[in-house]
Short mmCIF file of C-alpha atoms in Angstrom, two decimals:
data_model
loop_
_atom_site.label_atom_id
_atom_site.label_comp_id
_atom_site.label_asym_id
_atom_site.label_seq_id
_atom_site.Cartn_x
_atom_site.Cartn_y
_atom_site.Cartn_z
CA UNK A 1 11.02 8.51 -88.46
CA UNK A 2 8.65 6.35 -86.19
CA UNK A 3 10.45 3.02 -87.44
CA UNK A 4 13.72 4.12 -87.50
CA UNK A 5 13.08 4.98 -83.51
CA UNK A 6 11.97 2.11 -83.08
CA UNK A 7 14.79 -0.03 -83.97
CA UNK A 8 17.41 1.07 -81.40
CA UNK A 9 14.75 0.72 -78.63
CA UNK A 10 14.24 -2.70 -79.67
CA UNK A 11 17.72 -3.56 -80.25
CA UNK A 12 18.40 -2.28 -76.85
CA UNK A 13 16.13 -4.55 -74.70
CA UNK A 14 17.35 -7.70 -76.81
CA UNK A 15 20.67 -7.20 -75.47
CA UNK A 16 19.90 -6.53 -71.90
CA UNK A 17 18.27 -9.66 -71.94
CA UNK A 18 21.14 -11.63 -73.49
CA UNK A 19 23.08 -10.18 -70.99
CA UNK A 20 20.96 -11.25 -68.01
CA UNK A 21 20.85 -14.95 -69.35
CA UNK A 22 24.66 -15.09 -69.19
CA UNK A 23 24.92 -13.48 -65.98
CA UNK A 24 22.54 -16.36 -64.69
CA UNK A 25 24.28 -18.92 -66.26
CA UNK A 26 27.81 -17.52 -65.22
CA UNK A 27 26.31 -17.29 -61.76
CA UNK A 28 27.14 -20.71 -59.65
CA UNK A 29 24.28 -22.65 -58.61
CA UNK A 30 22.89 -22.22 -55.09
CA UNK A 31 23.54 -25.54 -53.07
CA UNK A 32 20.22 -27.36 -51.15
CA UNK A 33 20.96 -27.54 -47.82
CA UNK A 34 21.25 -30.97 -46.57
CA UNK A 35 19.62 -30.22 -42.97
CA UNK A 36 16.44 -30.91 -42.70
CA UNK A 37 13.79 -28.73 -40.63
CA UNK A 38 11.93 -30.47 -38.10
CA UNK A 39 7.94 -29.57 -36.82
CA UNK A 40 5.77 -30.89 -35.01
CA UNK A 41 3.85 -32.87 -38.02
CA UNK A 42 7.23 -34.80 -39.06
CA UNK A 43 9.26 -34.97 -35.81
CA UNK A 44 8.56 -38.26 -35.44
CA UNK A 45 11.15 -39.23 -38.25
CA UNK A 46 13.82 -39.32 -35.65
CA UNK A 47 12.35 -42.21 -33.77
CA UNK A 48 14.04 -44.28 -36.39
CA UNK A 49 17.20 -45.02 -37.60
CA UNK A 50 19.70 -42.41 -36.20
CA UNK A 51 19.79 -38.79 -36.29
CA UNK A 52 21.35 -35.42 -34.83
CA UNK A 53 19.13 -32.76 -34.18
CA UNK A 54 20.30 -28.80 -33.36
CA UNK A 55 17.84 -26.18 -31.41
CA UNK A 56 18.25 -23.16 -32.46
CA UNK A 57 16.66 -19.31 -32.78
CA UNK A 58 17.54 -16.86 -35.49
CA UNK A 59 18.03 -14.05 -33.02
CA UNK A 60 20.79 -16.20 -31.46
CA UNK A 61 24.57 -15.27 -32.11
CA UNK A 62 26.01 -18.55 -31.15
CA UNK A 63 23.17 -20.45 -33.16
CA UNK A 64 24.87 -18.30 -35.86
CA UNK A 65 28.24 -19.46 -35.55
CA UNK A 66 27.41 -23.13 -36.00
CA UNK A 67 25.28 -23.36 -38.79
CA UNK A 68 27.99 -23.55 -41.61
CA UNK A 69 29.90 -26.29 -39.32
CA UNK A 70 26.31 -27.98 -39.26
CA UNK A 71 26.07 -27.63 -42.39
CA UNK A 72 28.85 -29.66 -43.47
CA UNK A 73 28.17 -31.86 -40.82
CA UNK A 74 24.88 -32.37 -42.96
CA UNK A 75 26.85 -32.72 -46.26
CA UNK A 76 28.89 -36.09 -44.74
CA UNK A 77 25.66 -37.18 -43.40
CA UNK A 78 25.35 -40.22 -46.10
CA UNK A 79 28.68 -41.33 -45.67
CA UNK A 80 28.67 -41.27 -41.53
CA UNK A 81 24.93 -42.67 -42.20
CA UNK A 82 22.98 -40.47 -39.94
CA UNK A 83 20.34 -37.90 -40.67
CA UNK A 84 20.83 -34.44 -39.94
CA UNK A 85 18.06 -31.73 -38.72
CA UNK A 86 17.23 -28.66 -36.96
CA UNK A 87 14.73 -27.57 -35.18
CA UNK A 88 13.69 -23.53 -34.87
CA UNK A 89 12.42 -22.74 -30.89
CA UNK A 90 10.90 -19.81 -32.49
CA UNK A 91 8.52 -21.69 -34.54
CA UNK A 92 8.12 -24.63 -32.81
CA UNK A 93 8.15 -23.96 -29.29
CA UNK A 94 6.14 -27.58 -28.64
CA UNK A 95 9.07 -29.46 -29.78
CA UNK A 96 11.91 -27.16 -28.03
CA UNK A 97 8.94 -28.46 -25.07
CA UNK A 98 8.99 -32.43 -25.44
CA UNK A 99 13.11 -31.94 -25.42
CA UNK A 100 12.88 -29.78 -22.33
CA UNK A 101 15.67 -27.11 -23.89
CA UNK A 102 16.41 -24.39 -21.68
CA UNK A 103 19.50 -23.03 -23.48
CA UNK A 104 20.29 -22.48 -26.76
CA UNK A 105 22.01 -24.04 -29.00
CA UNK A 106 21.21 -27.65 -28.14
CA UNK A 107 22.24 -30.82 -29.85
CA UNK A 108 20.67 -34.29 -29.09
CA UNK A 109 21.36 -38.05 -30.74
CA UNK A 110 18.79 -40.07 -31.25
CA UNK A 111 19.46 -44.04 -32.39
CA UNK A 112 15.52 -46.04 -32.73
CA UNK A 113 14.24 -43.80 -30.60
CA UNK A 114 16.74 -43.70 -27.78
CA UNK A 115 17.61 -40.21 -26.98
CA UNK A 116 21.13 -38.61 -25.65
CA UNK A 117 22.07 -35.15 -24.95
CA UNK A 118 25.00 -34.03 -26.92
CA UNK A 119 27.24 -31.31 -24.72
CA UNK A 120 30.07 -31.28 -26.71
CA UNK A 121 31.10 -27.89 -29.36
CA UNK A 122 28.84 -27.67 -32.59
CA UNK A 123 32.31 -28.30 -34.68
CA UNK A 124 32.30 -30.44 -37.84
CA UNK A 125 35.62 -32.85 -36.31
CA UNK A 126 33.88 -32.92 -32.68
CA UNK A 127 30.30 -34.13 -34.41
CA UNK A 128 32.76 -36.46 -36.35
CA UNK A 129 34.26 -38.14 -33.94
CA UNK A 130 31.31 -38.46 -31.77
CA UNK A 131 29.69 -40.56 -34.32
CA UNK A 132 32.67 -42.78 -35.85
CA UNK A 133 34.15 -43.49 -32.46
CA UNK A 134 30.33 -43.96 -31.23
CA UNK A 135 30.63 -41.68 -28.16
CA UNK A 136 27.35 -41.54 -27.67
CA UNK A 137 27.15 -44.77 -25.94
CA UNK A 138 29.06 -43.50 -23.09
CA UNK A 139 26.15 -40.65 -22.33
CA UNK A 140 22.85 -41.84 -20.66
CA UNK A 141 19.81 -42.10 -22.48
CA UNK A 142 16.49 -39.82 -21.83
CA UNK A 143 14.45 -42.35 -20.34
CA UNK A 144 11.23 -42.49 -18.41
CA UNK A 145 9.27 -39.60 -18.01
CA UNK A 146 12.35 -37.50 -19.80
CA UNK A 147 11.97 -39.39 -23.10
CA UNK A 148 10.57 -37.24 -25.76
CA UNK A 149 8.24 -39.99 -26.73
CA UNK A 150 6.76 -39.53 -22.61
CA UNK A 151 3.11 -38.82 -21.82
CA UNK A 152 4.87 -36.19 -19.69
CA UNK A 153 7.16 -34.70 -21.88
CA UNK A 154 3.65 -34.52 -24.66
CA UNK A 155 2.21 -32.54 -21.92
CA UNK A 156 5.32 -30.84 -21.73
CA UNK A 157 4.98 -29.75 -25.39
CA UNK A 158 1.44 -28.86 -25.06
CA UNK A 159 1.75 -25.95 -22.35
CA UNK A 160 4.79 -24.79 -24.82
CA UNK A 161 2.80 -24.28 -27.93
CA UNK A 162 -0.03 -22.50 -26.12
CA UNK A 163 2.84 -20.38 -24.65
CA UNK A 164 4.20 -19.88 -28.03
CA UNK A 165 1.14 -18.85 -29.18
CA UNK A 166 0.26 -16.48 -26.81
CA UNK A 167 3.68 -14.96 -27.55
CA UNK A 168 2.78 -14.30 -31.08
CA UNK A 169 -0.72 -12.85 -30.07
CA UNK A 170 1.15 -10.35 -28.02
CA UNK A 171 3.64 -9.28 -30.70
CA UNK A 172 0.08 -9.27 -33.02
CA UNK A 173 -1.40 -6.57 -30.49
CA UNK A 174 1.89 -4.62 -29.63
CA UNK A 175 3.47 -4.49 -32.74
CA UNK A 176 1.08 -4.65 -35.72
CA UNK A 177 -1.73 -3.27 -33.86
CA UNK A 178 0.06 -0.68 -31.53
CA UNK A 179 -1.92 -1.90 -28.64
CA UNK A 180 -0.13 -0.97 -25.57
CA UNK A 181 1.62 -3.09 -23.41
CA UNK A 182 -0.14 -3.10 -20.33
CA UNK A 183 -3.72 -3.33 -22.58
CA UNK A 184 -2.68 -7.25 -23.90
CA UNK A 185 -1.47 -8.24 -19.98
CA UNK A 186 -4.76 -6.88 -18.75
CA UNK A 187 -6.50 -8.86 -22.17
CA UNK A 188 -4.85 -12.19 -21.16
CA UNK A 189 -5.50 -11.60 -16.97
CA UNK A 190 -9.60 -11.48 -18.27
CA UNK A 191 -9.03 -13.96 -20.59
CA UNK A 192 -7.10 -16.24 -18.17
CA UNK A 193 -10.26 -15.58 -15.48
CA UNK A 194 -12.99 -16.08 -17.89
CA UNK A 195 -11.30 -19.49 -19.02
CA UNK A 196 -10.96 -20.89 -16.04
CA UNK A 197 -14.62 -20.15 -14.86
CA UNK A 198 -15.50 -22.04 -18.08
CA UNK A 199 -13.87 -24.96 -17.33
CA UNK A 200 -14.57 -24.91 -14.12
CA UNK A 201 -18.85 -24.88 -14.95
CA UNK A 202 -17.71 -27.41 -17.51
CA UNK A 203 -16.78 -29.33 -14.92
CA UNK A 204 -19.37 -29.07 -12.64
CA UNK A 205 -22.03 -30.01 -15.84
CA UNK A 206 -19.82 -33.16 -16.04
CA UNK A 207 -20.18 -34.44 -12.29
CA UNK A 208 -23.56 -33.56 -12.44
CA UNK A 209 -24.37 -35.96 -15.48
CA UNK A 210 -22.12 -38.72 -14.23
CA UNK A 211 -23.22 -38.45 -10.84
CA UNK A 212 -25.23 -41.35 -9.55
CA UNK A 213 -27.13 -40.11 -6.15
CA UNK A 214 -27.41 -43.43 -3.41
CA UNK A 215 -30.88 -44.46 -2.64
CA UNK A 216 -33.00 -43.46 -0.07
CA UNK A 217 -32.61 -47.12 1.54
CA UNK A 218 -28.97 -46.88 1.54
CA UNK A 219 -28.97 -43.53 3.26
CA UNK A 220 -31.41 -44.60 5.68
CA UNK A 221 -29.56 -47.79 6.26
CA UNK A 222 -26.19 -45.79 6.78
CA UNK A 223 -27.64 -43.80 9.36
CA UNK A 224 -29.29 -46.74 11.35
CA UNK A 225 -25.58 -48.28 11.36
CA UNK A 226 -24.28 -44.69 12.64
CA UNK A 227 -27.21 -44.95 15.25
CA UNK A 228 -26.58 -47.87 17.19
CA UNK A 229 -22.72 -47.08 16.91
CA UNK A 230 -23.40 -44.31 18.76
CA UNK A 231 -25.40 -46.41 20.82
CA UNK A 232 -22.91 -48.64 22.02
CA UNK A 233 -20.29 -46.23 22.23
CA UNK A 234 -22.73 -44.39 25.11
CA UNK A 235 -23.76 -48.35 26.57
CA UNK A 236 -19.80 -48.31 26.67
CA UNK A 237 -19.15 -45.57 28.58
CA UNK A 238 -21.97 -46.48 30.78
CA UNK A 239 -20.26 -50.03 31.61
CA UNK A 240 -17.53 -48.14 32.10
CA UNK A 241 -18.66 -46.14 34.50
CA UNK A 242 -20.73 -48.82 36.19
CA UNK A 243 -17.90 -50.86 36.68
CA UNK A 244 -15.86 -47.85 38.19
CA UNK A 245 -18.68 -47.34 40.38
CA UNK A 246 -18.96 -51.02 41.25
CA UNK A 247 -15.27 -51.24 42.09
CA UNK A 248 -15.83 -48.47 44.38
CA UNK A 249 -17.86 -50.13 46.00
CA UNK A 250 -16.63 -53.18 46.23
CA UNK A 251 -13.63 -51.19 47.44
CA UNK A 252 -16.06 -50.03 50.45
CA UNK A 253 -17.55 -53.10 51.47
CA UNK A 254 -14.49 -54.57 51.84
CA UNK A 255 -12.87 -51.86 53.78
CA UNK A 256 -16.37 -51.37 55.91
CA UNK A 257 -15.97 -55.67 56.44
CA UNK A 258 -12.09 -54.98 57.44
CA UNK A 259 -13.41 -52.78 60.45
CA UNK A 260 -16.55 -54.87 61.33
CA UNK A 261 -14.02 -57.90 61.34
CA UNK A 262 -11.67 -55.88 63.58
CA UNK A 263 -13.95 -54.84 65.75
CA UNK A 264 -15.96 -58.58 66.44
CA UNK A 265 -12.26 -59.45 67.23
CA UNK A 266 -12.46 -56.97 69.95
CA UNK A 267 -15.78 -57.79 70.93
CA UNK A 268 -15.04 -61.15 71.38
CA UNK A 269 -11.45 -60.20 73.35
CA UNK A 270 -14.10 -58.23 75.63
CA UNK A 271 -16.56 -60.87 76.11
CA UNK A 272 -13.36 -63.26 77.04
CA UNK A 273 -12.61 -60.77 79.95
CA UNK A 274 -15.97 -60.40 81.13
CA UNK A 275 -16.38 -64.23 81.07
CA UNK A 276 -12.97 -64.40 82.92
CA UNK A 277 -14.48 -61.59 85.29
CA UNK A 278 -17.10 -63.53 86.00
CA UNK A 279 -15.97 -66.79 86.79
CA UNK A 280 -13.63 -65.39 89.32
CA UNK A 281 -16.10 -63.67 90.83
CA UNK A 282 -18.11 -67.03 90.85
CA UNK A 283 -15.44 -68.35 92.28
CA UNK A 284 -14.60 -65.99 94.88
CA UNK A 285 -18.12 -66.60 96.30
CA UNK A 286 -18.01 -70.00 96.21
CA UNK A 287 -15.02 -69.61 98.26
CA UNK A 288 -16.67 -67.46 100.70
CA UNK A 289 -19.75 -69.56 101.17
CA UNK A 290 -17.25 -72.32 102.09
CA UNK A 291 -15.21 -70.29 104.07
CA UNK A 292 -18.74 -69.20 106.12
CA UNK A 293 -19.78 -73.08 105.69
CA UNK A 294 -16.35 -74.32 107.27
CA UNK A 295 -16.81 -71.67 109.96
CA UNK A 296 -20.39 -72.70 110.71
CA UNK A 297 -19.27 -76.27 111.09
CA UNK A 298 -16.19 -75.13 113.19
CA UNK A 299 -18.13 -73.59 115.21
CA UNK A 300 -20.56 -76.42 115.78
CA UNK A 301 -24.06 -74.58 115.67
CA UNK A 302 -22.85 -71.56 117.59
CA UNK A 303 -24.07 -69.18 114.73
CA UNK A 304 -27.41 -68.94 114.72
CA UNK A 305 -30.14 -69.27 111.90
CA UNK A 306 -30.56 -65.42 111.65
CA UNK A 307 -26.60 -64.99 110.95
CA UNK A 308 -26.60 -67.78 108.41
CA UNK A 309 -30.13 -65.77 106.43
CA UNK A 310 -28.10 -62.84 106.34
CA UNK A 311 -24.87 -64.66 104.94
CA UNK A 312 -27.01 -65.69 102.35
CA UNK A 313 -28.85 -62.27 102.04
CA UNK A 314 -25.53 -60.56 101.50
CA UNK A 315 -24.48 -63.14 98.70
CA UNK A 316 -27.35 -62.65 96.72
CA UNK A 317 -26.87 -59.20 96.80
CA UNK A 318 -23.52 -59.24 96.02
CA UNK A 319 -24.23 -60.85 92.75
CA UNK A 320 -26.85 -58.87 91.54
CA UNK A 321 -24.21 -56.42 91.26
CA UNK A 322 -22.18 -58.57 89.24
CA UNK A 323 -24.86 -59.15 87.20
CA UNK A 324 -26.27 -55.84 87.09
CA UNK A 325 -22.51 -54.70 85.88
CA UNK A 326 -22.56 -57.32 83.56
CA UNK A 327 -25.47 -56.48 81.30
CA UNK A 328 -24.05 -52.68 81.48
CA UNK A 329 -21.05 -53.88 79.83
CA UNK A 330 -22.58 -55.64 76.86
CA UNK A 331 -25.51 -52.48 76.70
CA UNK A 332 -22.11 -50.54 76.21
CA UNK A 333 -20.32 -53.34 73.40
CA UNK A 334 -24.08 -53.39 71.75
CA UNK A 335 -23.68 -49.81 71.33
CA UNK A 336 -20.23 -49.31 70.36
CA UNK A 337 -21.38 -51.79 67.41
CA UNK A 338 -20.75 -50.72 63.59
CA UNK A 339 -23.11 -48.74 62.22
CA UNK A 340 -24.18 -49.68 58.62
CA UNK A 341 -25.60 -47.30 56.62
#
């Protein structure tokens, strides 16, 4: 009974088997795509001969749309002669960095390492026609610090993969650990705090060892320079202020001269009218003592000795006065003098 059992059960399993091989060799055979996926490790491919690369995301609907037209874009690749590839943001956010792609999806030409930005519709004719009727040429290149192959765009590419990566620890903590959200910001705030203090006493340890201090000599030397700059700037402002004090000075003499000058003028115009003064009055006596002479001889004797001594009595008294008036007039000039202090 055992092996009679047995025989159906066998029998069975042979033909589900059979069965299975001719469904899988009925079955059409799945075609390789022709695109080929782009990271970081083999983007540099591109840099020769020419290619068209696609950004995409799987999460993006009209990504979506355009991957069977890129597809058989991919497919005519050898006979257009161009390579074909695609690049997922998701997975490589450092290259979706060094191209700088801010929307999605995004097509770019490259021809020995000359980069272009292709606008145009992801359709199969449009990608076509771009290449055949060479297009491209019309379109500036990415040049400069835009080039993909930059120092600037590599930095570029740097701060995206350590975005990228923080990304994916945050989906780690929220979603396979059931962290809550607020827990990874306030993770990533310390984090962020603790980093930079790092690098900032990494720094410091780096000045420090690199640091050469200046001799002793050098610093004295650099203060004896500051010194006698600040010594002649004060010997400056002394001059200055001697020669402001000088041309004061100066300024006074001059004016005090001015008046002495003025006043010797009128001196001298006084001493001319005393002078004048006195030689008339010299002269008016002289005239008298002729008139009293011609009258003495006119009168042949008849005046007496005692009339002539007083004649001559009153003329000398007469010009002690003039002289007595004289010397109170320059006593008066003497005084009205300048007085220099």
């Amino acid at each position: 009974m055992t092996g009679s059992c047995c025989v159906p059960v066998l029998l069975a399993a042979w033909l589900a088997a059979a069965a299975a091989e001719s469904l899988k060799q009925a079955a059409p055979p799945v075609e390789e795509s022709r695109v080929q996926p782009m990271t970081a490790s083999n983007w540099t491919l591109v840099m020769e001969g020419e290619w068209m690369l696609k950004f995409y995301a799987p999460w993006c609907p009209s990504c979506q749309q355009t991957d069977s037209e890129w597809e058989t874009f991919a497919k005519n690749g050898e006979t257009l002669q161009i390579s074909v590839g695609k690049v997922d943001v998701i997975q490589e956010p450092g290259l979706s960095g060094r191209f700088f792609v801010t929307t999605l999806p995004a097509f770019f030409h490259a021809k020995d390492g000359i980069f272009r930005r292709y606008r145009g519709p992801g359709i199969y004719e449009d990608l076509q026609n771009y290449i055949l009727e060479k297009k491209w040429q019309s379109v500036e290149p990415l040049t400069g610090w835009k080039s993909p192959a930059s120092l600037t765009m590599s930095g570029m590419a740097g701060l995206f993969s350590i975005s990228g990566k923080i990304w994916h620890l945050h989906n780690y903590f929220t979603v396979t650990l059931g962290i809550p959200a607020w827990c990874s910001y306030v993770f990533f705030v310390i984090a962020t705090l603790v980093f930079g203090l790092f690098m900032g006493l990494i720094l410091v340890v780096i000045s420090e060892c690199f640091y050469v201090p200046l001799p002793r000599v050098s610093s004295e030397r650099s203060e004896q320079e500051q010194r006698p700059e600040e010594v002649q700037g004060a010997e400056q402002l002394q001059d200055a202020e001697e020669e402001k004090d000088d041309s004061n000075e100066e300024e006074n003499k001059d004016s005090l001269v001015d008046d002495e000058e003025e006043k010797e003028d009128l001196g001298d115009e006084d001493e001319a009218e005393e002078y004048e003064e006195e030689d008339n009055l010299a002269g008016s006596m002289d005239e008298e003592r002729s008139d009293t002479n011609d009258q003495g001889v006119l009168q042949e004797g008849s005046v007496s000795l005692e009339e002539l001594e007083a004649d001559e009595a009153h003329s000398a008294d007469t010009q002690e006065v003039v002289e007595d008036s004289l010397r109170q007039r320059k006593s008066q000039h003497a005084n009205k003098g300048p007085q220099v202090s």
